[in-house]
Amino acid sequence: MATANQSNTMDKEVSNKVLDKSGAVREGEELDAFAVSEWLRDQGIDVSGEPTVTQFAGGASNWTYRLQYDSQNHGEGKSQDLILRRPPKGTKAKSAHDMVREYTVQKSLKDAYPYVPKMVALCTDVNVIGTDFYVMERMEGIIPRANLPKGVDLDVEQTHALCTNVIDALVELHQVDYKKHPDLVNLGRGEGYCERQVSGWNNRYVKAKTLNVPSFALVRQWLTKHTPADSKTCVIHNDWRFDNVILDAADPTKVIGVLDWEMATLGDPLMDLGSALAYWIEEDDNIIMQQSRRQPTHLKGMMTRDEVVAYYLEKTGLEIDNWTFYEVFGLFRLASIVQQIYYRYYHKQTTNPAFKNFWIIVHVLHAKCLKLIAQYEGEALFTTHMQPHLQDMGVDTAAIEKLPSPIKAVIKGILPKSYFVQSSNKVEE
């Protein structure tokens, strides 16, 4: 029989295996740790010697490093476990990788929202490492990605508790009184958010379009026509996913942290929810979406998208006349993000093979948007909406016909039947 000490040791070993871990620094993304350490000491941060530097996976957005300072090895200062965030090299659009904004949001939110990591220091002196960066304390825990880590075995009831807790953390964020925090008041323009978002993503998609993806003409027109007034204004995360939350290693159903605040702003909470659900892949969703899944929402015990919406509305007291708008917007926004990444690959601005087939995901998201619009409008009105865009649809249909058979079958299985009838007639004319 194991003693209490042996049991505690085994528990720690299990916990360590499931914790989110950093790895070797990627080639070309090395960090000048000496310069960072000197700068930290100049800010009055008590760090010991030079750190062990590792890097977290990903890197499509900002680069994230772990700095482990060990006082036992250096005999001065104190042990510190820190995280450094910086933009990728060659970044031109500073607004997309604004370290000052990301740092300020979290520092301002910390007292009102317990899931934010503690900020340590912000550097705007590019002479230190060549770019702005900030440092925060590391929050140790589990990050649930496409699948839960091996060793985290939740039953249906526990999985449902995890799902509920993640949504509750979003609800809690949307209830923060941002007017009590001056830096949060200046975070965004607030009112008119829905209209600005539809217009902004419309323009971004058109600029990023390549010849092998659909026009989204009907979707963009429909969103513009059906844009609602803002339901309210609050702090929104704008990139809410399970792989941006940290779970307690001792209780993997409990949320202890929320990461990646670079897109946070003041806006409509229903737009935040719609964008979050664009990533919400259910157990019976098509194979292409399953293969691109980034969070474990397919597990038994997770809410469906409809259940999430119902739960959120019950918790917040908000009412919706047309949920389809928020759902379609979320999918269109995701399609635009995916297409912006694919555009770089298409034009050989990146050679990352992971981006090679992103255009196929754009086709699937387009089909999902049209299916939702057809369900909302009914086939007759949907067909009417299609009339001004028959030429676009003829081109899009021709592109679909060139897809590999299994992919083509998936997309045709999603699209409304009238879509092909109308576009085929136009091609024949």
Short mmCIF file of C-alpha atoms in Angstrom, two decimals:
data_model
loop_
_atom_site.label_atom_id
_atom_site.label_comp_id
_atom_site.label_asym_id
_atom_site.label_seq_id
_atom_site.Cartn_x
_atom_site.Cartn_y
_atom_site.Cartn_z
CA MET A 1 0.00 0.00 0.00
CA ALA A 2 1.33 3.46 -0.94
CA THR A 3 2.08 5.86 1.87
CA ALA A 4 0.65 9.40 1.88
CA ASN A 5 4.02 10.79 0.74
CA GLN A 6 4.25 8.23 -2.08
CA SER A 7 0.70 9.08 -3.15
CA ASN A 8 1.50 12.80 -3.23
CA THR A 9 4.62 12.09 -5.29
CA MET A 10 2.60 10.05 -7.80
CA ASP A 11 -0.04 12.80 -8.01
CA LYS A 12 2.70 15.34 -8.77
CA GLU A 13 4.17 13.07 -11.45
CA VAL A 14 0.77 12.72 -13.14
CA SER A 15 0.20 16.49 -12.91
CA ASN A 16 3.62 17.26 -14.41
CA LYS A 17 2.91 15.02 -17.40
CA VAL A 18 -0.25 16.92 -18.36
CA LEU A 19 1.02 20.46 -17.78
CA ASP A 20 1.43 22.63 -20.84
CA LYS A 21 5.13 22.58 -21.71
CA SER A 22 7.51 24.71 -23.73
CA GLY A 23 10.22 23.24 -25.93
CA ALA A 24 13.38 24.14 -27.83
CA VAL A 25 13.50 27.64 -29.34
CA ARG A 26 12.77 27.50 -33.08
CA GLU A 27 15.60 28.31 -35.48
CA GLY A 28 15.56 31.98 -36.41
CA GLU A 29 13.48 32.88 -33.35
CA GLU A 30 16.28 32.99 -30.76
CA LEU A 31 15.92 35.40 -27.83
CA ASP A 32 18.69 37.61 -26.45
CA ALA A 33 18.20 36.43 -22.87
CA PHE A 34 21.16 38.38 -21.52
CA ALA A 35 19.70 41.68 -22.79
CA VAL A 36 16.30 40.79 -21.35
CA SER A 37 17.79 39.91 -17.95
CA GLU A 38 19.76 43.14 -17.78
CA TRP A 39 16.65 45.11 -18.69
CA LEU A 40 14.56 43.30 -16.05
CA ARG A 41 17.10 44.16 -13.36
CA ASP A 42 17.04 47.78 -14.50
CA GLN A 43 13.27 47.71 -13.88
CA GLY A 44 13.85 46.51 -10.31
CA ILE A 45 12.84 42.91 -11.05
CA ASP A 46 14.87 40.55 -8.83
CA VAL A 47 16.01 37.78 -11.18
CA SER A 48 18.90 35.40 -10.65
CA GLY A 49 21.67 34.97 -13.22
CA GLU A 50 20.64 33.97 -16.73
CA PRO A 51 17.47 32.01 -17.47
CA THR A 52 16.81 28.71 -19.16
CA VAL A 53 14.91 29.81 -22.27
CA THR A 54 12.33 27.63 -24.00
CA GLN A 55 9.54 28.46 -26.44
CA PHE A 56 5.88 27.51 -26.65
CA ALA A 57 4.48 25.84 -29.76
CA GLY A 58 2.58 27.85 -32.32
CA GLY A 59 4.04 31.16 -33.29
CA ALA A 60 1.59 32.04 -36.08
CA SER A 61 0.84 35.12 -34.03
CA ASN A 62 3.07 36.50 -31.25
CA TRP A 63 6.09 34.50 -30.10
CA THR A 64 5.97 33.24 -26.52
CA TYR A 65 9.00 32.23 -24.43
CA ARG A 66 9.46 30.78 -20.95
CA LEU A 67 12.27 32.25 -18.84
CA GLN A 68 13.23 30.08 -15.84
CA TYR A 69 15.56 31.82 -13.37
CA ASP A 70 17.01 29.50 -10.73
CA SER A 71 18.54 31.13 -7.64
CA GLN A 72 19.98 27.78 -6.47
CA ASN A 73 22.30 27.70 -9.46
CA HIS A 74 23.33 31.35 -9.27
CA GLY A 75 23.19 32.19 -5.55
CA GLU A 76 21.71 35.65 -6.04
CA GLY A 77 18.27 37.08 -6.62
CA LYS A 78 15.32 34.74 -6.49
CA SER A 79 13.87 31.97 -8.63
CA GLN A 80 11.37 33.27 -11.14
CA ASP A 81 9.23 31.51 -13.74
CA LEU A 82 8.33 34.13 -16.34
CA ILE A 83 6.72 34.38 -19.76
CA LEU A 84 7.89 36.81 -22.46
CA ARG A 85 5.69 37.81 -25.39
CA ARG A 86 6.95 39.59 -28.49
CA PRO A 87 5.80 40.06 -32.12
CA PRO A 88 7.24 37.86 -34.86
CA LYS A 89 10.20 39.24 -36.79
CA GLY A 90 9.45 41.36 -39.82
CA THR A 91 6.06 42.46 -38.49
CA LYS A 92 4.88 45.53 -40.40
CA ALA A 93 1.36 45.98 -39.06
CA LYS A 94 2.11 46.98 -35.47
CA SER A 95 -1.61 47.20 -34.71
CA ALA A 96 -1.86 43.43 -35.22
CA HIS A 97 0.89 42.74 -32.67
CA ASP A 98 0.53 45.62 -30.24
CA MET A 99 2.46 44.64 -27.12
CA VAL A 100 1.52 47.85 -25.30
CA ARG A 101 -2.16 47.18 -25.84
CA GLU A 102 -1.95 43.51 -24.86
CA TYR A 103 -0.01 44.35 -21.70
CA THR A 104 -2.30 47.25 -20.76
CA VAL A 105 -5.49 45.21 -21.19
CA GLN A 106 -4.28 42.49 -18.84
CA LYS A 107 -2.80 44.85 -16.27
CA SER A 108 -6.06 46.84 -16.20
CA LEU A 109 -8.25 43.72 -15.99
CA LYS A 110 -6.30 41.91 -13.28
CA ASP A 111 -8.17 43.33 -10.28
CA ALA A 112 -11.60 42.77 -11.86
CA TYR A 113 -10.97 39.47 -13.64
CA PRO A 114 -9.00 36.83 -11.72
CA TYR A 115 -8.07 34.72 -14.75
CA VAL A 116 -5.54 37.22 -16.11
CA PRO A 117 -1.82 36.48 -15.55
CA LYS A 118 0.10 38.97 -13.41
CA MET A 119 2.02 41.46 -15.53
CA VAL A 120 5.70 42.04 -14.60
CA ALA A 121 7.02 44.70 -16.99
CA LEU A 122 6.55 46.25 -20.44
CA CYS A 123 9.44 47.25 -22.71
CA THR A 124 8.99 49.78 -25.51
CA ASP A 125 12.73 50.35 -26.01
CA VAL A 126 13.52 48.59 -29.31
CA ASN A 127 17.22 48.77 -28.50
CA VAL A 128 16.82 45.91 -26.00
CA ILE A 129 15.83 43.08 -28.39
CA GLY A 130 14.72 44.99 -31.49
CA THR A 131 11.00 45.18 -30.72
CA ASP A 132 8.46 45.89 -27.99
CA PHE A 133 7.83 43.02 -25.59
CA TYR A 134 6.33 42.33 -22.19
CA VAL A 135 6.97 39.90 -19.37
CA MET A 136 4.39 38.26 -17.11
CA GLU A 137 4.34 35.57 -14.45
CA ARG A 138 3.77 32.03 -15.71
CA MET A 139 0.46 30.39 -14.81
CA GLU A 140 1.09 26.67 -14.49
CA GLY A 141 -1.67 24.42 -15.74
CA ILE A 142 -3.24 22.46 -18.58
CA ILE A 143 -4.12 23.97 -21.94
CA PRO A 144 -6.81 21.92 -23.72
CA ARG A 145 -5.98 21.86 -27.42
CA ALA A 146 -7.55 19.67 -30.14
CA ASN A 147 -7.54 16.84 -27.60
CA LEU A 148 -7.10 16.75 -23.85
CA PRO A 149 -3.56 15.71 -22.83
CA LYS A 150 -2.93 12.02 -22.24
CA GLY A 151 -3.57 11.38 -18.58
CA VAL A 152 -6.52 13.77 -18.38
CA ASP A 153 -9.48 11.39 -18.47
CA LEU A 154 -12.77 13.15 -17.82
CA ASP A 155 -16.10 11.36 -17.67
CA VAL A 156 -19.22 12.86 -19.29
CA GLU A 157 -20.22 14.75 -16.16
CA GLN A 158 -16.74 16.22 -15.69
CA THR A 159 -16.54 17.16 -19.38
CA HIS A 160 -19.84 19.01 -19.06
CA ALA A 161 -18.51 20.82 -15.98
CA LEU A 162 -15.40 21.87 -17.94
CA CYS A 163 -17.57 23.16 -20.79
CA THR A 164 -19.81 25.10 -18.40
CA ASN A 165 -16.83 26.63 -16.59
CA VAL A 166 -15.26 27.84 -19.84
CA ILE A 167 -18.52 29.56 -20.86
CA ASP A 168 -18.95 30.97 -17.35
CA ALA A 169 -15.47 32.55 -17.62
CA LEU A 170 -16.58 34.27 -20.83
CA VAL A 171 -19.79 35.47 -19.19
CA GLU A 172 -17.77 36.81 -16.27
CA LEU A 173 -15.51 38.76 -18.63
CA HIS A 174 -18.52 40.32 -20.35
CA GLN A 175 -19.83 41.50 -16.97
CA VAL A 176 -16.67 43.44 -16.01
CA ASP A 177 -17.52 47.13 -15.45
CA TYR A 178 -14.92 48.58 -17.81
CA LYS A 179 -15.96 52.17 -16.98
CA LYS A 180 -14.23 51.82 -13.61
CA HIS A 181 -10.88 51.32 -15.36
CA PRO A 182 -9.61 54.28 -17.46
CA ASP A 183 -7.30 52.16 -19.60
CA LEU A 184 -10.20 49.88 -20.51
CA VAL A 185 -12.44 52.83 -21.45
CA ASN A 186 -9.86 53.74 -24.10
CA LEU A 187 -9.64 50.19 -25.42
CA GLY A 188 -12.08 50.62 -28.30
CA ARG A 189 -14.72 52.83 -29.88
CA GLY A 190 -17.60 50.85 -28.39
CA GLU A 191 -20.96 51.69 -29.97
CA GLY A 192 -21.33 50.74 -33.62
CA TYR A 193 -19.11 47.70 -33.17
CA CYS A 194 -21.28 45.28 -35.18
CA GLU A 195 -21.39 47.56 -38.21
CA ARG A 196 -17.65 48.26 -38.10
CA GLN A 197 -16.84 44.56 -37.84
CA VAL A 198 -18.98 43.55 -40.81
CA SER A 199 -17.49 46.32 -42.95
CA GLY A 200 -13.93 45.64 -41.77
CA TRP A 201 -13.96 41.89 -42.36
CA ASN A 202 -15.73 42.40 -45.68
CA ASN A 203 -12.80 44.52 -46.86
CA ARG A 204 -10.19 42.16 -45.43
CA TYR A 205 -11.66 39.16 -47.23
CA VAL A 206 -11.84 40.94 -50.59
CA LYS A 207 -8.18 42.00 -50.26
CA ALA A 208 -7.07 38.47 -49.34
CA LYS A 209 -9.15 36.57 -51.92
CA THR A 210 -7.33 34.20 -54.28
CA LEU A 211 -8.63 32.55 -57.44
CA ASN A 212 -9.39 29.21 -55.80
CA VAL A 213 -11.77 30.38 -53.04
CA PRO A 214 -15.41 31.53 -53.20
CA SER A 215 -16.39 35.18 -53.38
CA PHE A 216 -18.66 35.14 -50.29
CA ALA A 217 -20.67 37.75 -52.24
CA LEU A 218 -24.09 36.68 -50.96
CA VAL A 219 -22.78 36.15 -47.43
CA ARG A 220 -21.18 39.60 -47.31
CA GLN A 221 -24.32 41.25 -48.70
CA TRP A 222 -26.57 39.36 -46.28
CA LEU A 223 -24.47 40.28 -43.26
CA THR A 224 -24.47 43.95 -44.26
CA LYS A 225 -28.25 43.92 -44.71
CA HIS A 226 -28.93 42.14 -41.41
CA THR A 227 -26.42 43.90 -39.14
CA PRO A 228 -28.18 44.60 -35.80
CA ALA A 229 -27.61 47.42 -33.36
CA ASP A 230 -25.16 46.49 -30.60
CA SER A 231 -26.76 44.50 -27.79
CA LYS A 232 -24.44 46.28 -25.32
CA THR A 233 -20.80 47.33 -25.00
CA CYS A 234 -18.33 45.45 -22.80
CA VAL A 235 -14.79 44.08 -22.78
CA ILE A 236 -14.59 41.20 -25.27
CA HIS A 237 -11.72 38.77 -25.73
CA ASN A 238 -12.21 38.32 -29.50
CA ASP A 239 -10.32 35.01 -29.68
CA TRP A 240 -12.15 32.87 -27.14
CA ARG A 241 -11.19 29.21 -27.51
CA PHE A 242 -10.40 26.32 -25.18
CA ASP A 243 -6.73 26.48 -26.23
CA ASN A 244 -6.59 30.02 -24.84
CA VAL A 245 -7.60 28.95 -21.34
CA ILE A 246 -5.50 27.35 -18.60
CA LEU A 247 -6.97 24.56 -16.46
CA ASP A 248 -6.02 23.54 -12.93
CA ALA A 249 -3.83 20.41 -13.10
CA ALA A 250 -5.40 19.16 -9.87
CA ASP A 251 -8.93 19.71 -11.21
CA PRO A 252 -8.98 19.89 -15.05
CA THR A 253 -12.60 21.09 -15.05
CA LYS A 254 -11.56 24.37 -13.36
CA VAL A 255 -10.43 27.43 -15.34
CA ILE A 256 -7.54 29.30 -13.68
CA GLY A 257 -6.30 31.50 -16.52
CA VAL A 258 -7.11 33.09 -19.88
CA LEU A 259 -4.38 33.87 -22.43
CA ASP A 260 -3.84 35.72 -25.73
CA TRP A 261 -5.44 39.12 -25.22
CA GLU A 262 -4.00 40.72 -28.36
CA MET A 263 -7.43 41.10 -30.01
CA ALA A 264 -9.35 42.22 -26.90
CA THR A 265 -11.42 45.39 -27.28
CA LEU A 266 -14.71 47.03 -26.35
CA GLY A 267 -17.51 45.54 -28.38
CA ASP A 268 -20.69 43.51 -28.54
CA PRO A 269 -20.58 40.35 -26.40
CA LEU A 270 -22.81 38.46 -28.85
CA MET A 271 -20.21 39.04 -31.57
CA ASP A 272 -17.62 37.55 -29.19
CA LEU A 273 -19.85 34.52 -28.65
CA GLY A 274 -20.51 34.11 -32.39
CA SER A 275 -16.80 34.25 -33.13
CA ALA A 276 -16.08 31.71 -30.37
CA LEU A 277 -18.66 29.26 -31.73
CA ALA A 278 -17.08 29.35 -35.21
CA TYR A 279 -14.35 27.16 -33.67
CA TRP A 280 -16.87 24.93 -31.86
CA ILE A 281 -16.68 21.59 -33.67
CA GLU A 282 -19.31 19.05 -32.62
CA GLU A 283 -19.10 15.28 -32.69
CA ASP A 284 -21.18 14.95 -35.88
CA ASP A 285 -19.64 17.84 -37.88
CA ASN A 286 -18.08 17.04 -41.26
CA ILE A 287 -14.68 15.41 -41.55
CA ILE A 288 -12.90 18.53 -42.84
CA MET A 289 -13.96 20.56 -39.81
CA GLN A 290 -13.05 17.65 -37.53
CA GLN A 291 -9.55 17.56 -39.01
CA SER A 292 -9.11 21.31 -38.44
CA ARG A 293 -10.46 21.17 -34.87
CA ARG A 294 -8.45 23.17 -32.30
CA GLN A 295 -10.37 22.34 -29.12
CA PRO A 296 -11.99 19.27 -27.55
CA THR A 297 -15.62 20.35 -28.04
CA HIS A 298 -16.39 17.03 -29.77
CA LEU A 299 -16.26 15.10 -26.48
CA LYS A 300 -19.38 13.60 -24.96
CA GLY A 301 -20.59 15.96 -22.26
CA MET A 302 -19.76 19.13 -24.19
CA MET A 303 -22.70 21.39 -25.03
CA THR A 304 -23.79 21.75 -28.63
CA ARG A 305 -23.54 25.20 -30.22
CA ASP A 306 -27.28 25.72 -29.71
CA GLU A 307 -26.98 24.71 -26.06
CA VAL A 308 -24.10 27.13 -25.55
CA VAL A 309 -26.20 30.00 -26.94
CA ALA A 310 -29.19 29.09 -24.76
CA TYR A 311 -26.99 28.79 -21.67
CA TYR A 312 -25.23 32.10 -22.37
CA LEU A 313 -28.50 33.99 -22.87
CA GLU A 314 -29.94 32.52 -19.67
CA LYS A 315 -26.86 33.57 -17.68
CA THR A 316 -26.65 37.09 -19.12
CA GLY A 317 -30.33 37.97 -19.65
CA LEU A 318 -29.57 39.17 -23.19
CA GLU A 319 -32.15 38.61 -25.93
CA ILE A 320 -31.57 37.92 -29.63
CA ASP A 321 -33.88 38.50 -32.58
CA ASN A 322 -31.58 36.89 -35.16
CA TRP A 323 -28.89 34.58 -33.78
CA THR A 324 -28.13 33.46 -37.35
CA PHE A 325 -26.42 36.80 -37.98
CA TYR A 326 -23.88 36.24 -35.18
CA GLU A 327 -23.27 32.64 -36.22
CA VAL A 328 -22.77 33.52 -39.89
CA PHE A 329 -20.56 36.47 -38.95
CA GLY A 330 -18.38 34.21 -36.78
CA LEU A 331 -17.90 31.73 -39.63
CA PHE A 332 -17.21 34.51 -42.16
CA ARG A 333 -14.71 36.14 -39.81
CA LEU A 334 -12.95 32.80 -39.34
CA ALA A 335 -12.94 32.25 -43.12
CA SER A 336 -11.32 35.67 -43.53
CA ILE A 337 -8.65 34.87 -40.94
CA VAL A 338 -7.90 31.52 -42.59
CA GLN A 339 -7.82 33.15 -46.03
CA GLN A 340 -5.44 35.88 -44.87
CA ILE A 341 -3.05 33.16 -43.73
CA TYR A 342 -3.53 31.19 -46.96
CA TYR A 343 -2.96 34.36 -49.04
CA ARG A 344 0.57 34.54 -47.64
CA TYR A 345 1.18 30.91 -48.65
CA TYR A 346 -0.43 31.38 -52.09
CA HIS A 347 1.87 34.32 -52.82
CA LYS A 348 4.94 32.48 -51.42
CA GLN A 349 5.33 34.88 -48.50
CA THR A 350 5.54 31.77 -46.30
CA THR A 351 6.40 28.16 -47.11
CA ASN A 352 4.80 26.61 -44.02
CA PRO A 353 3.20 23.39 -45.37
CA ALA A 354 0.50 23.57 -42.67
CA PHE A 355 -1.12 26.38 -44.68
CA LYS A 356 -1.21 24.54 -48.02
CA ASN A 357 -4.84 23.37 -47.83
CA PHE A 358 -6.36 26.27 -45.90
CA TRP A 359 -8.32 27.27 -49.01
CA ILE A 360 -10.36 24.08 -48.65
CA ILE A 361 -11.41 25.15 -45.14
CA VAL A 362 -12.54 28.47 -46.64
CA HIS A 363 -14.83 26.56 -49.05
CA VAL A 364 -16.36 24.61 -46.16
CA LEU A 365 -16.95 27.75 -44.06
CA HIS A 366 -18.59 29.41 -47.09
CA ALA A 367 -20.93 26.44 -47.50
CA LYS A 368 -21.82 26.52 -43.79
CA CYS A 369 -22.66 30.23 -44.04
CA LEU A 370 -24.96 29.68 -47.02
CA LYS A 371 -26.67 26.74 -45.32
CA LEU A 372 -27.44 28.89 -42.24
CA ILE A 373 -28.73 31.76 -44.39
CA ALA A 374 -30.98 29.38 -46.36
CA GLN A 375 -32.36 27.92 -43.12
CA TYR A 376 -33.07 31.41 -41.80
CA GLU A 377 -34.63 32.82 -44.98
CA GLY A 378 -36.34 29.73 -46.33
CA GLU A 379 -35.55 28.38 -49.82
CA ALA A 380 -37.74 30.91 -51.68
CA LEU A 381 -36.17 34.00 -50.14
CA PHE A 382 -32.73 32.45 -50.29
CA THR A 383 -33.12 31.98 -54.04
CA THR A 384 -34.17 35.63 -54.35
CA HIS A 385 -31.06 36.73 -52.49
CA MET A 386 -28.97 34.68 -54.91
CA GLN A 387 -30.17 36.42 -58.07
CA PRO A 388 -27.70 39.36 -58.03
CA HIS A 389 -24.80 36.93 -57.47
CA LEU A 390 -25.41 34.22 -60.06
CA GLN A 391 -22.22 35.03 -61.93
CA ASP A 392 -20.17 34.73 -58.74
CA MET A 393 -21.91 31.47 -57.94
CA GLY A 394 -21.21 30.07 -61.40
CA VAL A 395 -17.50 30.73 -60.83
CA ASP A 396 -17.65 29.30 -57.31
CA THR A 397 -19.47 26.17 -58.50
CA ALA A 398 -16.85 25.62 -61.20
CA ALA A 399 -14.16 25.84 -58.50
CA ILE A 400 -16.02 23.28 -56.39
CA GLU A 401 -16.14 20.86 -59.32
CA LYS A 402 -12.34 20.92 -59.47
CA LEU A 403 -12.00 19.80 -55.84
CA PRO A 404 -10.97 16.22 -54.98
CA SER A 405 -14.05 14.01 -54.91
CA PRO A 406 -14.24 13.42 -51.12
CA ILE A 407 -13.94 17.17 -50.42
CA LYS A 408 -16.41 18.05 -53.15
CA ALA A 409 -18.90 15.58 -51.64
CA VAL A 410 -18.60 17.22 -48.21
CA ILE A 411 -19.19 20.72 -49.56
CA LYS A 412 -22.09 19.69 -51.80
CA GLY A 413 -23.60 17.95 -48.79
CA ILE A 414 -23.60 21.24 -46.88
CA LEU A 415 -24.73 23.70 -49.57
CA PRO A 416 -28.47 24.31 -50.18
CA LYS A 417 -29.68 22.42 -53.29
CA SER A 418 -31.00 25.61 -54.91
CA TYR A 419 -27.47 26.99 -54.96
CA PHE A 420 -26.45 24.52 -57.66
CA VAL A 421 -29.68 24.83 -59.62
CA GLN A 422 -29.38 28.62 -59.93
CA SER A 423 -25.65 28.71 -60.66
CA SER A 424 -25.94 25.90 -63.22
CA ASN A 425 -28.67 27.81 -65.07
CA LYS A 426 -26.43 30.85 -65.22
CA VAL A 427 -23.52 28.81 -66.59
CA GLU A 428 -25.77 27.32 -69.31
CA GLU A 429 -26.95 30.80 -70.35
#
